[in-house]
């Protein structure tokens, strides 16, 4: 009897503590699991459910382009099909059709055009040595193997449902491209043509071959970025391909590209394009070798390391520094020149307007 009472007393003391202990354990376990999940989400590259696939991104870019083209056409600010380009035999000199991979590319200077011109030449079977001899004009070499298509040719490609042609072009932030053209062609010109262009810039802006106060010498002084911008904006009838607009160079509203590669996401976008075209990375199909010393490292597509986020940040900082040299009025005129490119390809200019106190 005494033993039974003792067991009952022990049971009555222990029973109330069990529910509290279980609830406490469950509570802290739940907290631990939650903290673990938060840590994993923060440190691991989990694919988030709302991330777009590359196919969705490309479809979004193409759809946006077409929507903007319809708006521009309805407003009548630009001619989507001018009398000249509406002619069936009108030639598109920046279009290159690669029949082996069913690819139609529109070349745009200052947007990896040298890399792709090199690759199109290699796909045509041209030896590297021959490309080296024509390194300064790979476009002319490529044109020997890729005749400029007519408007009717492109229309036929667009309507080819049985064997669809991948229509693509490469773009970058228009202001980044404009600054890059100045840095590469005016500050560090590689040809006599662009060294001579310095004289024309001074003549246009100052009315003389060299600005007042410049030291006499055999080398012309380098025009400022403001001088270069003023020259480009004044001479609207001289449209160098390195700073002509995407709209003028490629007529994207007519091309209706199925793949729009952006330099800011170059590696991912090019990988997608090569997969679509069934281009393997073998030596015969994709000249991406890195170990030989033939002088073509800079021309290869180099999907895995062509552009890095750090490099993008550096280029953008350089662009901001250069644009800060312009007056507000100059920048507004410059933006109007490239406004359509910003709109068609989803580039945001708010950071540039902020330089001049505008949102």
Short mmCIF file of C-alpha atoms in Angstrom, two decimals:
data_model
loop_
_atom_site.label_atom_id
_atom_site.label_comp_id
_atom_site.label_asym_id
_atom_site.label_seq_id
_atom_site.Cartn_x
_atom_site.Cartn_y
_atom_site.Cartn_z
CA UNK A 1 0.00 0.00 0.00
CA UNK A 2 2.81 2.38 0.91
CA UNK A 3 4.66 1.57 -2.33
CA UNK A 4 1.56 2.26 -4.37
CA UNK A 5 1.05 5.63 -2.66
CA UNK A 6 4.67 6.55 -3.31
CA UNK A 7 4.30 5.73 -7.00
CA UNK A 8 1.13 7.83 -7.17
CA UNK A 9 2.87 10.76 -5.46
CA UNK A 10 5.85 10.52 -7.84
CA UNK A 11 3.48 10.32 -10.79
CA UNK A 12 1.52 13.35 -9.62
CA UNK A 13 4.68 15.40 -9.32
CA UNK A 14 6.19 14.35 -12.71
CA UNK A 15 3.09 14.46 -14.91
CA UNK A 16 2.61 18.25 -14.96
CA UNK A 17 6.23 18.78 -16.04
CA UNK A 18 6.10 16.55 -19.16
CA UNK A 19 3.84 18.78 -21.34
CA UNK A 20 5.93 21.85 -20.53
CA UNK A 21 9.16 20.08 -21.42
CA UNK A 22 7.79 18.79 -24.74
CA UNK A 23 6.41 22.18 -25.73
CA UNK A 24 9.72 23.82 -24.89
CA UNK A 25 11.68 21.32 -26.94
CA UNK A 26 9.33 21.70 -29.89
CA UNK A 27 9.45 25.47 -29.68
CA UNK A 28 13.25 25.65 -29.67
CA UNK A 29 13.47 23.01 -32.38
CA UNK A 30 11.22 25.09 -34.60
CA UNK A 31 13.34 28.17 -33.94
CA UNK A 32 16.50 26.23 -34.78
CA UNK A 33 15.03 24.94 -38.04
CA UNK A 34 13.89 28.44 -39.01
CA UNK A 35 17.32 29.93 -38.32
CA UNK A 36 18.99 27.16 -40.31
CA UNK A 37 16.69 27.77 -43.29
CA UNK A 38 17.36 31.50 -43.20
CA UNK A 39 21.12 30.92 -43.12
CA UNK A 40 20.95 28.47 -46.03
CA UNK A 41 18.86 30.86 -48.12
CA UNK A 42 21.38 33.64 -47.49
CA UNK A 43 24.59 31.71 -48.18
CA UNK A 44 23.57 29.19 -50.85
CA UNK A 45 22.72 30.06 -54.49
CA UNK A 46 19.24 28.55 -54.38
CA UNK A 47 17.18 29.07 -57.55
CA UNK A 48 14.34 31.26 -56.32
CA UNK A 49 10.86 30.33 -57.58
CA UNK A 50 10.31 33.81 -59.06
CA UNK A 51 13.56 33.83 -61.07
CA UNK A 52 13.01 33.97 -64.82
CA UNK A 53 14.53 31.29 -66.99
CA UNK A 54 16.82 32.38 -69.82
CA UNK A 55 14.06 31.47 -72.29
CA UNK A 56 11.63 33.75 -70.47
CA UNK A 57 14.19 36.56 -70.35
CA UNK A 58 14.76 36.38 -74.10
CA UNK A 59 11.04 36.25 -74.78
CA UNK A 60 10.52 39.27 -72.53
CA UNK A 61 13.24 41.25 -74.33
CA UNK A 62 11.80 40.41 -77.75
CA UNK A 63 8.23 41.19 -76.71
CA UNK A 64 9.29 44.50 -75.17
CA UNK A 65 11.09 45.45 -78.38
CA UNK A 66 8.01 44.73 -80.47
CA UNK A 67 5.75 46.66 -78.11
CA UNK A 68 8.03 49.68 -78.27
CA UNK A 69 8.23 49.43 -82.05
CA UNK A 70 4.43 49.55 -82.26
CA UNK A 71 4.36 52.61 -80.00
CA UNK A 72 7.01 54.40 -82.03
CA UNK A 73 5.24 53.53 -85.25
CA UNK A 74 1.90 54.79 -83.95
CA UNK A 75 3.45 58.04 -82.73
CA UNK A 76 5.09 58.60 -86.09
CA UNK A 77 8.31 59.93 -84.57
CA UNK A 78 10.44 57.48 -86.50
CA UNK A 79 9.86 55.66 -89.76
CA UNK A 80 9.66 51.93 -89.14
CA UNK A 81 9.55 51.21 -92.86
CA UNK A 82 10.95 54.11 -94.81
CA UNK A 83 10.52 54.22 -98.61
CA UNK A 84 14.17 53.22 -98.98
CA UNK A 85 14.21 50.21 -96.65
CA UNK A 86 10.78 48.98 -97.78
CA UNK A 87 12.24 48.09 -101.17
CA UNK A 88 12.59 44.28 -101.45
CA UNK A 89 16.13 44.51 -102.87
CA UNK A 90 17.40 46.93 -100.23
CA UNK A 91 20.64 45.50 -98.80
CA UNK A 92 21.31 45.17 -95.09
CA UNK A 93 25.05 45.67 -94.86
CA UNK A 94 25.28 44.92 -91.14
CA UNK A 95 23.43 41.60 -91.44
CA UNK A 96 25.40 38.34 -91.67
CA UNK A 97 23.66 35.03 -92.34
CA UNK A 98 25.42 31.84 -91.23
CA UNK A 99 23.65 28.97 -93.06
CA UNK A 100 25.37 26.12 -91.21
CA UNK A 101 23.91 27.16 -87.87
CA UNK A 102 20.90 29.06 -89.20
CA UNK A 103 21.96 32.30 -87.53
CA UNK A 104 21.28 35.84 -88.73
CA UNK A 105 23.42 38.38 -86.88
CA UNK A 106 23.37 42.16 -87.06
CA UNK A 107 26.84 43.52 -86.28
CA UNK A 108 27.09 46.61 -84.06
CA UNK A 109 30.47 48.24 -83.49
CA UNK A 110 31.63 48.56 -79.88
CA UNK A 111 29.48 45.63 -78.77
CA UNK A 112 31.82 42.60 -79.08
CA UNK A 113 31.68 42.96 -82.87
CA UNK A 114 35.35 41.99 -83.34
CA UNK A 115 34.82 38.76 -81.39
CA UNK A 116 31.82 37.79 -83.46
CA UNK A 117 33.31 38.87 -86.78
CA UNK A 118 36.29 36.66 -85.99
CA UNK A 119 33.97 33.77 -85.15
CA UNK A 120 31.89 34.17 -88.32
CA UNK A 121 35.11 34.16 -90.36
CA UNK A 122 36.22 30.96 -88.64
CA UNK A 123 32.80 29.38 -89.30
CA UNK A 124 33.34 30.24 -92.98
CA UNK A 125 36.48 28.10 -92.87
CA UNK A 126 38.94 31.01 -93.11
CA UNK A 127 42.33 30.11 -91.57
CA UNK A 128 43.53 32.17 -88.65
CA UNK A 129 46.54 33.33 -90.65
CA UNK A 130 44.31 34.89 -93.29
CA UNK A 131 42.20 36.56 -90.63
CA UNK A 132 45.39 37.95 -89.10
CA UNK A 133 46.30 39.58 -92.41
CA UNK A 134 42.91 41.31 -92.48
CA UNK A 135 42.66 41.95 -88.74
CA UNK A 136 41.94 45.66 -89.26
CA UNK A 137 38.99 44.94 -91.54
CA UNK A 138 37.52 41.57 -90.65
CA UNK A 139 34.12 42.79 -91.80
CA UNK A 140 35.31 43.13 -95.40
CA UNK A 141 36.82 39.66 -95.20
CA UNK A 142 33.61 38.20 -93.81
CA UNK A 143 31.56 39.90 -96.53
CA UNK A 144 33.45 37.83 -99.14
CA UNK A 145 31.84 34.73 -97.63
CA UNK A 146 28.58 36.22 -96.34
CA UNK A 147 26.82 38.34 -99.01
CA UNK A 148 24.66 41.14 -97.63
CA UNK A 149 21.07 39.85 -97.60
CA UNK A 150 18.25 41.82 -99.18
CA UNK A 151 15.09 42.82 -97.36
CA UNK A 152 13.27 40.06 -99.24
CA UNK A 153 15.87 37.52 -98.05
CA UNK A 154 15.33 38.51 -94.43
CA UNK A 155 11.55 38.40 -94.83
CA UNK A 156 11.85 34.87 -96.14
CA UNK A 157 14.05 33.87 -93.16
CA UNK A 158 11.53 35.32 -90.72
CA UNK A 159 8.73 33.30 -92.33
CA UNK A 160 10.70 30.03 -92.43
CA UNK A 161 8.80 27.98 -89.86
CA UNK A 162 10.12 24.60 -90.98
CA UNK A 163 13.73 25.58 -90.34
CA UNK A 164 13.66 28.71 -88.17
CA UNK A 165 16.58 31.11 -88.33
CA UNK A 166 17.91 32.48 -85.05
CA UNK A 167 17.96 36.26 -85.45
CA UNK A 168 20.19 37.94 -82.91
CA UNK A 169 22.11 41.08 -82.07
CA UNK A 170 24.23 42.33 -79.19
CA UNK A 171 23.61 45.57 -77.30
CA UNK A 172 24.95 47.38 -74.26
CA UNK A 173 24.04 50.47 -72.29
CA UNK A 174 24.08 53.21 -74.98
CA UNK A 175 26.05 55.63 -72.78
CA UNK A 176 28.65 52.97 -71.95
CA UNK A 177 29.06 52.36 -75.67
CA UNK A 178 29.38 56.07 -76.47
CA UNK A 179 32.05 56.58 -73.81
CA UNK A 180 33.87 53.46 -74.99
CA UNK A 181 33.96 54.85 -78.54
CA UNK A 182 35.57 58.04 -77.24
CA UNK A 183 38.15 56.20 -75.13
CA UNK A 184 39.16 53.72 -77.85
CA UNK A 185 38.96 55.88 -80.98
CA UNK A 186 39.74 59.43 -79.84
CA UNK A 187 41.89 59.04 -76.73
CA UNK A 188 43.74 55.92 -77.97
CA UNK A 189 43.21 55.83 -81.76
CA UNK A 190 44.60 52.79 -83.56
CA UNK A 191 44.40 54.22 -87.08
CA UNK A 192 45.39 57.40 -88.89
CA UNK A 193 41.74 58.04 -89.75
CA UNK A 194 40.79 58.56 -86.13
CA UNK A 195 43.97 60.48 -85.34
CA UNK A 196 43.00 62.82 -88.15
CA UNK A 197 39.47 62.99 -86.79
CA UNK A 198 40.83 64.93 -83.81
CA UNK A 199 41.53 67.83 -86.18
CA UNK A 200 37.96 67.75 -87.52
CA UNK A 201 36.58 67.75 -83.99
CA UNK A 202 38.52 70.89 -83.10
CA UNK A 203 37.54 72.49 -86.40
CA UNK A 204 33.86 71.78 -85.76
CA UNK A 205 33.86 72.95 -82.15
CA UNK A 206 36.40 75.80 -82.22
CA UNK A 207 36.60 76.73 -85.89
CA UNK A 208 40.29 75.80 -86.10
CA UNK A 209 42.41 72.65 -86.28
CA UNK A 210 43.66 73.05 -82.72
CA UNK A 211 42.10 74.94 -79.83
CA UNK A 212 43.49 78.27 -78.69
CA UNK A 213 46.32 77.82 -76.21
CA UNK A 214 47.28 74.34 -77.40
CA UNK A 215 51.00 73.72 -77.72
CA UNK A 216 52.40 73.33 -81.20
CA UNK A 217 53.76 69.91 -81.94
CA UNK A 218 53.60 66.92 -84.25
CA UNK A 219 50.80 65.26 -82.26
CA UNK A 220 47.38 66.83 -82.09
CA UNK A 221 46.04 67.31 -78.55
CA UNK A 222 43.26 64.98 -77.48
CA UNK A 223 39.78 66.55 -77.71
CA UNK A 224 37.91 66.50 -74.43
CA UNK A 225 34.86 64.29 -74.02
CA UNK A 226 32.76 67.44 -74.16
CA UNK A 227 34.39 68.39 -77.48
CA UNK A 228 33.77 64.93 -78.90
CA UNK A 229 30.15 64.95 -77.77
CA UNK A 230 29.56 68.37 -79.32
CA UNK A 231 31.12 67.19 -82.59
CA UNK A 232 28.89 64.11 -82.75
CA UNK A 233 25.73 66.06 -81.92
CA UNK A 234 26.40 68.78 -84.50
CA UNK A 235 27.34 66.51 -87.42
CA UNK A 236 24.14 64.50 -87.67
CA UNK A 237 24.84 63.64 -91.30
CA UNK A 238 28.14 61.90 -90.46
CA UNK A 239 27.18 58.78 -88.57
CA UNK A 240 30.24 56.72 -87.73
CA UNK A 241 29.22 53.08 -87.05
CA UNK A 242 31.01 53.20 -83.70
CA UNK A 243 28.52 55.73 -82.35
CA UNK A 244 25.58 55.43 -84.70
CA UNK A 245 22.40 54.22 -83.00
CA UNK A 246 21.25 50.62 -82.77
CA UNK A 247 18.07 51.68 -84.51
CA UNK A 248 19.90 53.06 -87.54
CA UNK A 249 22.46 50.27 -87.75
CA UNK A 250 20.18 47.25 -87.42
CA UNK A 251 16.58 48.34 -88.03
CA UNK A 252 15.58 46.10 -85.08
CA UNK A 253 11.87 46.69 -85.60
CA UNK A 254 12.22 44.95 -88.96
CA UNK A 255 14.74 42.31 -87.84
CA UNK A 256 12.56 41.27 -84.88
CA UNK A 257 15.45 39.44 -83.14
CA UNK A 258 14.59 36.24 -81.31
CA UNK A 259 17.72 36.54 -79.14
CA UNK A 260 18.94 39.86 -77.71
CA UNK A 261 22.34 39.50 -76.05
CA UNK A 262 23.30 42.18 -73.57
CA UNK A 263 26.93 42.83 -72.79
CA UNK A 264 25.98 43.16 -69.12
CA UNK A 265 24.87 39.48 -69.09
CA UNK A 266 27.12 38.34 -71.92
CA UNK A 267 28.26 34.92 -70.67
CA UNK A 268 24.78 33.65 -69.83
CA UNK A 269 23.20 35.03 -73.01
CA UNK A 270 25.86 33.70 -75.38
CA UNK A 271 25.72 30.27 -73.78
CA UNK A 272 21.98 30.24 -74.46
CA UNK A 273 22.48 31.30 -78.09
CA UNK A 274 25.07 28.58 -78.76
CA UNK A 275 22.78 25.97 -77.24
CA UNK A 276 19.89 27.12 -79.43
CA UNK A 277 22.08 26.85 -82.52
CA UNK A 278 23.50 23.48 -81.44
CA UNK A 279 27.02 24.89 -81.56
CA UNK A 280 29.40 22.69 -79.64
CA UNK A 281 32.64 23.94 -78.11
CA UNK A 282 34.81 21.73 -80.29
CA UNK A 283 37.65 23.33 -82.21
CA UNK A 284 35.77 22.98 -85.50
CA UNK A 285 32.60 24.69 -84.30
CA UNK A 286 33.59 27.23 -81.69
CA UNK A 287 37.03 28.82 -81.69
CA UNK A 288 37.40 29.42 -77.96
CA UNK A 289 40.92 28.07 -77.43
CA UNK A 290 43.03 29.95 -74.92
CA UNK A 291 46.39 28.22 -74.71
CA UNK A 292 48.03 29.20 -77.99
CA UNK A 293 49.80 32.46 -78.68
CA UNK A 294 48.42 33.56 -82.05
CA UNK A 295 47.27 37.05 -81.13
CA UNK A 296 43.55 36.32 -81.26
CA UNK A 297 42.80 36.03 -77.56
CA UNK A 298 40.94 39.35 -77.65
CA UNK A 299 38.74 38.28 -80.56
CA UNK A 300 37.46 35.00 -79.16
CA UNK A 301 33.99 34.85 -77.67
CA UNK A 302 35.34 33.44 -74.39
CA UNK A 303 31.94 32.73 -72.92
CA UNK A 304 33.30 31.76 -69.53
CA UNK A 305 35.25 34.91 -68.77
CA UNK A 306 34.53 37.54 -71.39
CA UNK A 307 32.72 39.89 -69.00
CA UNK A 308 32.73 40.00 -65.22
CA UNK A 309 30.56 41.91 -62.80
CA UNK A 310 33.59 43.81 -61.55
CA UNK A 311 34.44 44.88 -65.07
CA UNK A 312 30.86 46.07 -65.54
CA UNK A 313 31.07 48.19 -62.41
CA UNK A 314 34.37 49.68 -63.56
CA UNK A 315 32.99 50.57 -66.99
CA UNK A 316 29.90 52.14 -65.46
CA UNK A 317 32.03 54.27 -63.11
CA UNK A 318 34.08 55.44 -66.10
CA UNK A 319 30.88 56.34 -67.93
CA UNK A 320 29.59 58.36 -64.99
CA UNK A 321 32.91 60.23 -64.72
CA UNK A 322 32.86 61.13 -68.42
CA UNK A 323 29.23 62.21 -68.45
CA UNK A 324 29.93 64.46 -65.48
CA UNK A 325 32.17 66.49 -67.83
CA UNK A 326 29.13 67.51 -69.90
CA UNK A 327 26.77 70.36 -69.26
CA UNK A 328 23.17 69.50 -68.49
CA UNK A 329 22.15 70.81 -71.92
CA UNK A 330 24.75 68.67 -73.67
CA UNK A 331 23.67 65.54 -71.84
CA UNK A 332 20.00 66.12 -72.64
CA UNK A 333 20.84 66.44 -76.33
CA UNK A 334 23.00 63.33 -76.15
CA UNK A 335 20.25 61.35 -74.45
CA UNK A 336 17.72 62.41 -77.09
CA UNK A 337 20.09 61.03 -79.72
CA UNK A 338 20.03 57.60 -78.06
CA UNK A 339 16.61 57.71 -76.43
CA UNK A 340 15.11 55.16 -78.79
CA UNK A 341 17.93 52.70 -78.07
CA UNK A 342 17.26 53.08 -74.34
CA UNK A 343 13.56 52.43 -74.87
CA UNK A 344 13.84 49.52 -77.29
CA UNK A 345 16.31 47.53 -75.21
CA UNK A 346 15.12 48.28 -71.65
CA UNK A 347 18.00 50.43 -70.46
CA UNK A 348 17.47 52.85 -67.59
CA UNK A 349 18.93 56.37 -67.83
CA UNK A 350 17.78 57.61 -64.40
CA UNK A 351 21.27 57.29 -62.91
CA UNK A 352 22.61 59.60 -65.62
CA UNK A 353 19.90 62.21 -65.16
CA UNK A 354 20.66 62.15 -61.42
CA UNK A 355 24.09 63.58 -62.24
CA UNK A 356 22.36 66.77 -63.29
CA UNK A 357 19.88 66.95 -60.45
CA UNK A 358 17.00 65.22 -62.23
CA UNK A 359 15.12 62.10 -61.21
#
